[in-house]
CSV table of C-alpha atoms in Angstrom, one decimal:
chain,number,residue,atom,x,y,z
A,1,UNK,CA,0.0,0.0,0.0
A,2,UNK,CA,2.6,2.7,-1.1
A,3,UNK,CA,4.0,2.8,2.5
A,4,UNK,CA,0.4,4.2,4.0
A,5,UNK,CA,-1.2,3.1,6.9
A,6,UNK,CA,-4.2,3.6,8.9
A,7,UNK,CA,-5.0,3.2,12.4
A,8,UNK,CA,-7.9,1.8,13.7
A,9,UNK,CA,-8.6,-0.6,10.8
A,10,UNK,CA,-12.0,-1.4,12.2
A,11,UNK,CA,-14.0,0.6,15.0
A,12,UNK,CA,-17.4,0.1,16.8
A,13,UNK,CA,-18.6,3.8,18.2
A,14,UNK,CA,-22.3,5.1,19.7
A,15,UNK,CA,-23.6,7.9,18.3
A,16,UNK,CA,-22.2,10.7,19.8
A,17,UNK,CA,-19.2,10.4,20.7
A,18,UNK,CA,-15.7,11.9,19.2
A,19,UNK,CA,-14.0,9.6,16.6
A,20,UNK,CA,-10.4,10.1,15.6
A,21,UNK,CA,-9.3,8.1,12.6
A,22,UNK,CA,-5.6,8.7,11.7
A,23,UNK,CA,-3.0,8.5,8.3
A,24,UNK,CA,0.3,7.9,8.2
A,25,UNK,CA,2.7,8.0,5.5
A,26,UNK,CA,6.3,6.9,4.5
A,27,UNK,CA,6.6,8.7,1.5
A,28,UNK,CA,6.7,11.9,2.0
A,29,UNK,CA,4.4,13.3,-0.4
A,30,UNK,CA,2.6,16.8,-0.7
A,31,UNK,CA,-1.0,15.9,-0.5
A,32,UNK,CA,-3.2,13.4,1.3
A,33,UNK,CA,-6.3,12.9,1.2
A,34,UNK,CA,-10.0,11.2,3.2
A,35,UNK,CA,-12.5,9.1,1.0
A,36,UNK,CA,-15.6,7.8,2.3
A,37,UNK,CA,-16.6,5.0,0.1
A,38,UNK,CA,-20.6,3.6,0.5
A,39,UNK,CA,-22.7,1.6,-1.6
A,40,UNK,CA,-24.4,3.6,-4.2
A,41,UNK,CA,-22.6,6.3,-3.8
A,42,UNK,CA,-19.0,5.5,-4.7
A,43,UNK,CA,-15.6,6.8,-3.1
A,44,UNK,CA,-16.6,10.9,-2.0
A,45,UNK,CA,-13.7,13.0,-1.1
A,46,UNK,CA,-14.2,14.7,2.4
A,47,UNK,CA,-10.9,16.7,3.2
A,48,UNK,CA,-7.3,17.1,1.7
A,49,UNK,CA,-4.6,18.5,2.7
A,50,UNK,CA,-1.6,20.5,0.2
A,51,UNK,CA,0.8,21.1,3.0
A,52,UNK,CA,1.4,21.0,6.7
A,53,UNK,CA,-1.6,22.6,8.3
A,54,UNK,CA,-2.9,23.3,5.1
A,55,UNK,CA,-6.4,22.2,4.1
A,56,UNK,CA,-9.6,22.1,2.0
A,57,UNK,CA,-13.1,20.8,2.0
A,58,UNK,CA,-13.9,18.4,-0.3
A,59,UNK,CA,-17.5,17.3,-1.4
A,60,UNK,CA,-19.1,16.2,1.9
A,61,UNK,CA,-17.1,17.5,4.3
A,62,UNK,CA,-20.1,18.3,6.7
A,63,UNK,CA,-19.6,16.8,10.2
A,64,UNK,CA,-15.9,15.8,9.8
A,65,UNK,CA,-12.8,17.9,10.7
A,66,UNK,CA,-9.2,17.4,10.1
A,67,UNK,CA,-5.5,18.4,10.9
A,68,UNK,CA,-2.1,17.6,9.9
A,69,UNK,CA,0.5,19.2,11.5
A,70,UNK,CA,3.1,16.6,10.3
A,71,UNK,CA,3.8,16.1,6.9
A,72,UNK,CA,3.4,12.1,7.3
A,73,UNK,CA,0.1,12.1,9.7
A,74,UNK,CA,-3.4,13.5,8.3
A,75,UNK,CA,-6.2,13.2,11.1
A,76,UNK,CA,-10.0,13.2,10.2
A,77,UNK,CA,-11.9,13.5,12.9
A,78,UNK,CA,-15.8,13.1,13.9
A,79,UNK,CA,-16.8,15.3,16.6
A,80,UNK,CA,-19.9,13.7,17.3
A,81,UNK,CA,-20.9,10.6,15.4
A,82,UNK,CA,-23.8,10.1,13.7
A,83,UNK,CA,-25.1,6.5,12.2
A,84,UNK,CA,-24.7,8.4,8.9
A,85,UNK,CA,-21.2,8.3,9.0
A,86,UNK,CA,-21.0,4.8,9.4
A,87,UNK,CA,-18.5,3.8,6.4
A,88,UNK,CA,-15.3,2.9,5.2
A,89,UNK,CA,-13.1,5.5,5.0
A,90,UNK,CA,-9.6,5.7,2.9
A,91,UNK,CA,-6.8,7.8,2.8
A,92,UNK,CA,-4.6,8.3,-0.3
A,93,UNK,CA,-1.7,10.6,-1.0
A,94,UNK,CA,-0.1,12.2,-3.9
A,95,UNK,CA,2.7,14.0,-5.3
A,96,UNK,CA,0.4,16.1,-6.9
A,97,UNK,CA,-3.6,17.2,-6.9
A,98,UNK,CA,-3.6,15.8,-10.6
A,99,UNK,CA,-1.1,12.7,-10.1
A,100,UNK,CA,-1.4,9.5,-9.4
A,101,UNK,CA,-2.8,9.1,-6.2
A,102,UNK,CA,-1.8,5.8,-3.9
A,103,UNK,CA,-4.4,4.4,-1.2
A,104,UNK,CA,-4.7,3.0,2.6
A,105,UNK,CA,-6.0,0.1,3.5
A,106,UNK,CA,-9.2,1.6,4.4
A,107,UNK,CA,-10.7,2.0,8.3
A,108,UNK,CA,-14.3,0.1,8.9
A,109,UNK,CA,-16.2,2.7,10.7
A,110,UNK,CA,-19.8,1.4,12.2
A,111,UNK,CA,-21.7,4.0,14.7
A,112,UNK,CA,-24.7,2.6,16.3
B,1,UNK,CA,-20.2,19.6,-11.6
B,2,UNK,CA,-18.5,16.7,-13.6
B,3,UNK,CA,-20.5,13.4,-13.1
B,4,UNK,CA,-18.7,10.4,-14.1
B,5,UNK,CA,-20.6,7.1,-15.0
B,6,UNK,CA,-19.5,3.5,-15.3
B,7,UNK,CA,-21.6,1.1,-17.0
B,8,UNK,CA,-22.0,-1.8,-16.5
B,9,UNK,CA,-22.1,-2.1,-12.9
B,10,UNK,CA,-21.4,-5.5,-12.9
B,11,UNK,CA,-19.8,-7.9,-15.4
B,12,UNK,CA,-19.2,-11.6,-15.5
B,13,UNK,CA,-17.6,-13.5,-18.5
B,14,UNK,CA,-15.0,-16.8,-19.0
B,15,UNK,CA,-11.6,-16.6,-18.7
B,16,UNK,CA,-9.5,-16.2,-21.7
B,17,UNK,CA,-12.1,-13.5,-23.4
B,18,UNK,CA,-11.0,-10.2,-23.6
B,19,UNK,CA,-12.9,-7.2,-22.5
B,20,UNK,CA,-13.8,-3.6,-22.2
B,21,UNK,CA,-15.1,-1.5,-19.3
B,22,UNK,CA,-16.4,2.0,-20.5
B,23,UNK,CA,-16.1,5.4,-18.3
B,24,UNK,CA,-18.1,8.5,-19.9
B,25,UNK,CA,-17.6,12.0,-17.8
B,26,UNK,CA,-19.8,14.9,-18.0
B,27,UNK,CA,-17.3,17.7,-18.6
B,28,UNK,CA,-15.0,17.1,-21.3
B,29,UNK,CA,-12.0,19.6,-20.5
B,30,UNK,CA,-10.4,17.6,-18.0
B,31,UNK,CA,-6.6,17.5,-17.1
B,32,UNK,CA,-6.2,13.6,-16.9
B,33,UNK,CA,-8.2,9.9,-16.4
B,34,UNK,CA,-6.9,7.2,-13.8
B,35,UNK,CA,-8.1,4.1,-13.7
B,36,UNK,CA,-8.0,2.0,-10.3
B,37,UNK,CA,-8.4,-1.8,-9.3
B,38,UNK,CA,-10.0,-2.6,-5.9
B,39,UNK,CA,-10.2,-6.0,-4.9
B,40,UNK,CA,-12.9,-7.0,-1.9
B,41,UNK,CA,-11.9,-5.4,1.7
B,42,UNK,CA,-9.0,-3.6,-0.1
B,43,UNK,CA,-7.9,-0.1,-1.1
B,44,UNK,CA,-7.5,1.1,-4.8
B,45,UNK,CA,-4.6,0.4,-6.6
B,46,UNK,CA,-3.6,2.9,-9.9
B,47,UNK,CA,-3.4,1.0,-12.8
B,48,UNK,CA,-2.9,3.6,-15.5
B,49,UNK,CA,-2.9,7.5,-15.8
B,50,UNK,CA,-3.9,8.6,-19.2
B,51,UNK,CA,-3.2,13.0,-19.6
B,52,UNK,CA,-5.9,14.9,-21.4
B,53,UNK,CA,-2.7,14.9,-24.4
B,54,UNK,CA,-2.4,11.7,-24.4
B,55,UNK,CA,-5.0,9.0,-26.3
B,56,UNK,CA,-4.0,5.7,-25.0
B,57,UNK,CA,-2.0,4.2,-21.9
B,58,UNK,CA,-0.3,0.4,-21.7
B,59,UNK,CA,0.7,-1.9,-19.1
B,60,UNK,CA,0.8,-5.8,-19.6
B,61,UNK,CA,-2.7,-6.6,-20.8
B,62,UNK,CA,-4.4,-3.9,-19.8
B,63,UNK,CA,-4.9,-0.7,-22.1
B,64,UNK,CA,-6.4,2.4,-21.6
B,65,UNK,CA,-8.0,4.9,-24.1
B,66,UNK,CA,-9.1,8.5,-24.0
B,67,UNK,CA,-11.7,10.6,-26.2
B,68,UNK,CA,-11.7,13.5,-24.0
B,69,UNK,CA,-14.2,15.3,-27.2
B,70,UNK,CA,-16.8,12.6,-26.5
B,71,UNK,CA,-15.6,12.5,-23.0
B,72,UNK,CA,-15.1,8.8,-23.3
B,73,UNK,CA,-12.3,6.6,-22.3
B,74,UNK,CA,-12.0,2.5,-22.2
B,75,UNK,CA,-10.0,-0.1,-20.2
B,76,UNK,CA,-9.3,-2.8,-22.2
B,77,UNK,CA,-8.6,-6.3,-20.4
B,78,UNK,CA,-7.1,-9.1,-22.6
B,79,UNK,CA,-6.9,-12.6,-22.1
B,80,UNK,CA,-8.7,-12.1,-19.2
B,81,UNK,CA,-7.9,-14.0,-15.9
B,82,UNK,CA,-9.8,-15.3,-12.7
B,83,UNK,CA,-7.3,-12.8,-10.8
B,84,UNK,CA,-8.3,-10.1,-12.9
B,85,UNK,CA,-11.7,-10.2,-11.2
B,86,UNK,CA,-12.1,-6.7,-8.7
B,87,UNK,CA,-13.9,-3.5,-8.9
B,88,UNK,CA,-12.7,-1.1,-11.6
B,89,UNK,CA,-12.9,2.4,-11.4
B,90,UNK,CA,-12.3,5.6,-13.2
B,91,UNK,CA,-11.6,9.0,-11.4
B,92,UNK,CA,-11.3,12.5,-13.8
B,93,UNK,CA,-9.7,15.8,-12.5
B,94,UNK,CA,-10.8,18.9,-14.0
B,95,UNK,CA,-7.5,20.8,-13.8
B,96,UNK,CA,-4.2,21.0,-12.0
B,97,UNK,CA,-5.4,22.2,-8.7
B,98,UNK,CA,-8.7,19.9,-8.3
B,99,UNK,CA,-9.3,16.5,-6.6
B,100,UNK,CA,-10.3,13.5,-8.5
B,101,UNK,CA,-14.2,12.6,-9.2
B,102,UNK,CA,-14.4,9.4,-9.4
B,103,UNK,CA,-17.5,6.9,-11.1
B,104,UNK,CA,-19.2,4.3,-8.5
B,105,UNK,CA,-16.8,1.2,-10.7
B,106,UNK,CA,-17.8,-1.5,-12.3
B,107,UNK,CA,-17.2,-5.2,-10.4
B,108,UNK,CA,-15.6,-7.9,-13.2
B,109,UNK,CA,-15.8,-11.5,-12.4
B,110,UNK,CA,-13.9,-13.8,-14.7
B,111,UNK,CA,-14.9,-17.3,-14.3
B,112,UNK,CA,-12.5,-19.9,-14.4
């Protein structure tokens, strides 16, 4: 997986409460990204990030927040769940916004 | 806002045949195409990058076209293999500087 990793792989939350998901990266590249992939809908971009502490919304970025104040670690976080945030959520990074962009392993999110 | 459509969702045919998964985006002036693999419980591996100068893209048996004018572009699978069975998906950017769209895939199953 392009030297990317993310931590939990698989979480179990209640509705409500604050959910941290976290990326981490060995190859130093410029941008990384969040994905929410659900049936019917596809992969959806949430946030990404172009830089240390720099960072834009993507197409449902409602509800979610992140940070990165490491080049290598790119945080999305939920402050307070919601059962429609129940996913699987990937993070990818790129050289690039335009080039080829390199996936996690994904993080099973389920909020009841 | 680009759309981008994959069609079929799902595909099944014997191994050996060769094959062609279609990907048709909305907006036609777009900077480049990627094409991704994801197998079950996996993230998406690139397979081929194609740039909005560029018409096709090879690697081993899998080719990739572009017809950014009809907004249009094809992966074609040959010889196809029982390994080659995943979820295919295309992803446009519009530009430089934004993320990729990407179409909901279509899921290949090559029957031994």
């Amino acid at each position: 997986d392009a030297g990317i990793t993310q931590s939990p792989r698989h979480k179990v939350t209640e509705t409500g409460t604050p959910v941290t998901l976290r990326c981490h990266q060995t190859e130093n590249h410029r941008y990384m990204y969040w994905y929410r992939q659900d049936p019917g809908h596809g992969l959806r971009l949430i946030h990404y990030s172009y830089g240390v502490k720099d960072t834009d919304k993507g197409e449902v970025s409602d509800g979610y927040s992140v940070s990165r104040s490491k080049t290598e670690d790119f945080l999305l976080t939920l402050e307070s769940a919601t059962s429609s945030q129940t996913s699987v959520y990937f993070c990818a990074i790129s050289d690039g916004l335009a080039l080829e962009q390199y996936f996690g392993p994904g993080t099973r999110l389920t909020v009841t | 806002k680009q759309e981008v459509t994959q069609i079929p969702a799902a595909l099944s045919v014997p191994e050996g045949e060769n094959l062609v998964l279609n990907c048709s985006f909305t907006d036609s002036a777009i900077y480049n195409l990627q094409w991704f693999r994801q197998d079950p419980g996996k993230g998406l591996t690139s397979l081929l990058l194609i740039q909005s100068s560029q018409r096709e893209q090879t690697s081993g048996r899998l080719n990739a076209s572009l017809d950014k004018s009809s907004g249009r572009s094809t992966l074609y699978i040959a010889a196809s293999q029982p390994g080659d069975s995943a979820t295919y998906l295309c992803a446009v950017t519009h530009s430089g500087n934004t993320p990729l769209v990407f179409g909901k895939g279509t899921r290949l199953s090559v029957i031994a």
